[in-house]
Tab-separated table of C-alpha atoms in Angstrom:
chain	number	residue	atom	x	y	z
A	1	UNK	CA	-71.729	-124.149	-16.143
A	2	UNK	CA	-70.950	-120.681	-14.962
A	3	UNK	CA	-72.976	-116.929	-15.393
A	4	UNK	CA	-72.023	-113.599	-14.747
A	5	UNK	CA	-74.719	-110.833	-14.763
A	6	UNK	CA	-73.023	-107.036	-14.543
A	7	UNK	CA	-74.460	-104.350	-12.331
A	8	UNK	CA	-73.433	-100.872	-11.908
A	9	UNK	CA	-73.994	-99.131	-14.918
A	10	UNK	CA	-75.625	-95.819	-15.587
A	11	UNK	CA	-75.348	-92.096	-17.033
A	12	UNK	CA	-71.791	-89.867	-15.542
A	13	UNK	CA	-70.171	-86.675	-16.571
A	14	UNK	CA	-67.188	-86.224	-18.274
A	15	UNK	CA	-64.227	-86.289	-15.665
A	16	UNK	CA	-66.555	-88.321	-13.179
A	17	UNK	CA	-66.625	-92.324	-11.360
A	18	UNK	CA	-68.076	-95.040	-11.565
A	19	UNK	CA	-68.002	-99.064	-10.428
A	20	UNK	CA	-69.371	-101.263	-12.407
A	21	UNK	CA	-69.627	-105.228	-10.680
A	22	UNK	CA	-70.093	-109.111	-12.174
A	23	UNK	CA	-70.997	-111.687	-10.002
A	24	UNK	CA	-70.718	-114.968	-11.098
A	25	UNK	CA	-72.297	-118.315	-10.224
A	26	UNK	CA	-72.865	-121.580	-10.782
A	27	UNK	CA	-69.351	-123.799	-11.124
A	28	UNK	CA	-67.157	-121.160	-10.065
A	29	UNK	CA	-64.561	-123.272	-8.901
A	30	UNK	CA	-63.745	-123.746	-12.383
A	31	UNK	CA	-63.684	-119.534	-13.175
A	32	UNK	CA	-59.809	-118.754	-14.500
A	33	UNK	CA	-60.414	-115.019	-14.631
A	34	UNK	CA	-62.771	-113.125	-14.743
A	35	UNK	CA	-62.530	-109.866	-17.075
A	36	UNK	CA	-63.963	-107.003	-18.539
A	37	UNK	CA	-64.674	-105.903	-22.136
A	38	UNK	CA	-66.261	-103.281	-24.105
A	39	UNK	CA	-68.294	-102.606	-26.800
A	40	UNK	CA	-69.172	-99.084	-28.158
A	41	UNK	CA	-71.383	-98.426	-31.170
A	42	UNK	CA	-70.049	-99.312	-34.799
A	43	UNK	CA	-66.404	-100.094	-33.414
A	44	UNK	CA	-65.259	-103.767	-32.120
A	45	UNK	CA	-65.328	-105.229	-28.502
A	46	UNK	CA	-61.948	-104.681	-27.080
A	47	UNK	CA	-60.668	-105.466	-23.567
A	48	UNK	CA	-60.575	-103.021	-20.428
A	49	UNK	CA	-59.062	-105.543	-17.775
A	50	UNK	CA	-58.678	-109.178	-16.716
A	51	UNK	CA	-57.506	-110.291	-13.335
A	52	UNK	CA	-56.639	-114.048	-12.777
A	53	UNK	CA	-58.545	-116.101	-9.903
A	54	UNK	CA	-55.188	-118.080	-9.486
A	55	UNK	CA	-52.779	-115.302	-8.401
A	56	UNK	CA	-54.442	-112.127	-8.901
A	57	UNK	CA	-52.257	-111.181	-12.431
A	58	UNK	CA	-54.027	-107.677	-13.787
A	59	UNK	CA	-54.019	-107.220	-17.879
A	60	UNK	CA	-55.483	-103.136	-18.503
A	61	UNK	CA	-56.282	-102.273	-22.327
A	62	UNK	CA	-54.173	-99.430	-23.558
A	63	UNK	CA	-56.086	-96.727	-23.099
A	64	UNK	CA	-57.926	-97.605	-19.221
A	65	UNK	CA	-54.610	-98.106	-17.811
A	66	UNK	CA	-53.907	-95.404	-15.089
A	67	UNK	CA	-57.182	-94.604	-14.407
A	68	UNK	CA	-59.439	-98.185	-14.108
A	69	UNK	CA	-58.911	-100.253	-11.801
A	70	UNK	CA	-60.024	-103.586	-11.442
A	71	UNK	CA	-60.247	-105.975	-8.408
A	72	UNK	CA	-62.238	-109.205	-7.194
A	73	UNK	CA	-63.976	-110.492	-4.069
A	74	UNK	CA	-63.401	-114.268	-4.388
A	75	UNK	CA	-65.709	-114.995	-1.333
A	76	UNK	CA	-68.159	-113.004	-3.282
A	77	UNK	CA	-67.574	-114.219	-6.313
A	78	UNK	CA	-67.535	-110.758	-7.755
A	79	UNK	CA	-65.203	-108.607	-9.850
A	80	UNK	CA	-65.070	-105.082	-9.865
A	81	UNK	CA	-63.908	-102.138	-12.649
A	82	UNK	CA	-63.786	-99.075	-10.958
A	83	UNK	CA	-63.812	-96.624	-13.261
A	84	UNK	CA	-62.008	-93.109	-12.389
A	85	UNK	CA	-61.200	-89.925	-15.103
A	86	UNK	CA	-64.270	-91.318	-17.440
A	87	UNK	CA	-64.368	-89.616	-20.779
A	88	UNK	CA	-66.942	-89.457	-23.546
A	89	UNK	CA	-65.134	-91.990	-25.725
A	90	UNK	CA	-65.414	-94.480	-22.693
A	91	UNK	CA	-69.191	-94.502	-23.371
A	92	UNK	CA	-70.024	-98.417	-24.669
A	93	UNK	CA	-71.727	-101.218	-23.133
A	94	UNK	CA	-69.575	-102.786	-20.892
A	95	UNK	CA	-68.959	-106.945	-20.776
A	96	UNK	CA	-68.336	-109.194	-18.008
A	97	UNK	CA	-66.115	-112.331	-19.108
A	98	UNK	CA	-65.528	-115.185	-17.032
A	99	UNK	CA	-62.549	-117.756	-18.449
A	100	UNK	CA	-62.846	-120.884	-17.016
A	101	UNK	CA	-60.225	-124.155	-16.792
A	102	UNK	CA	-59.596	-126.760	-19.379
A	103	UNK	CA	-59.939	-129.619	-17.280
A	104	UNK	CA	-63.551	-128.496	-16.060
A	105	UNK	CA	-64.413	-128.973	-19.603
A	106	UNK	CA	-67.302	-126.110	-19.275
A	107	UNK	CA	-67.779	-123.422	-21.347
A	108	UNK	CA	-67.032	-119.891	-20.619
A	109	UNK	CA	-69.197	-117.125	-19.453
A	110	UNK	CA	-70.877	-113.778	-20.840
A	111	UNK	CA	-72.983	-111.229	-19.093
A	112	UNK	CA	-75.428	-109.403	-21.228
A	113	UNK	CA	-73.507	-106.302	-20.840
A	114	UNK	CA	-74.124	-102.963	-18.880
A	115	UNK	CA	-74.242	-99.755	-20.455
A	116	UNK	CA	-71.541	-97.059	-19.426
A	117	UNK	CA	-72.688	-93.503	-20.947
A	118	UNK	CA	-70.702	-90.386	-20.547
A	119	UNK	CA	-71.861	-86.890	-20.917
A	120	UNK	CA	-69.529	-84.055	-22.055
């Protein structure tokens, strides 16, 4: 099986950064991507980025693209979302996602979720 656990959340001002990590374990050989998601009160999880473990292929939502960025460590086995620009409406509690391969025949990963709050 794999986990992820997120780190890195916390409380930041409008305009400000922050860098929010998900370190995975377990069969990680078997990790496809590893992404992030997020979830903000009374409104549906959407996506904020994905980057492939096989050749590094970046998917932004809409509305992160230009100022998150995300990257991994594969030695690490760690993914990173900096977060640049933040605005209120980025507040939510922020998902790590690890997709793994069909032929490991495992099921995919969730973190619990870190919160992200923003201050005007």
């Amino acid at each position: 099986q794999v986990q992820v656990e997120e780190s890195g959340g916390g409380l930041v001002q409008a305009g400000g950064s922050l860098r929010v990590s998900c370190v995975a374990s377990g069969d990680t050989i078997c990790i496809a991507s590893m992404g992030w998601y997020r979830q903000a009160p009374g409104k549906e999880r959407e996506l904020v980025a994905v980057i492939s473990s096989i050749n590094d292929d970046i998917d932004y939502g809409d509305s992160m693209k230009g100022r998150f960025t995300i990257s991994r460590d594969q030695a690490k086995n760690t993914a990173y979302l900096q977060m640049n620009g933040l605005k209120p409406e980025d507040t939510a509690v922020y998902y790590c996602n690890a997709d793994v391969l069909d032929w490991c025949q495992i099921l995919g990963a969730w973190g619990q979720g870190t919160l992200v709050t923003v201050s005007s």
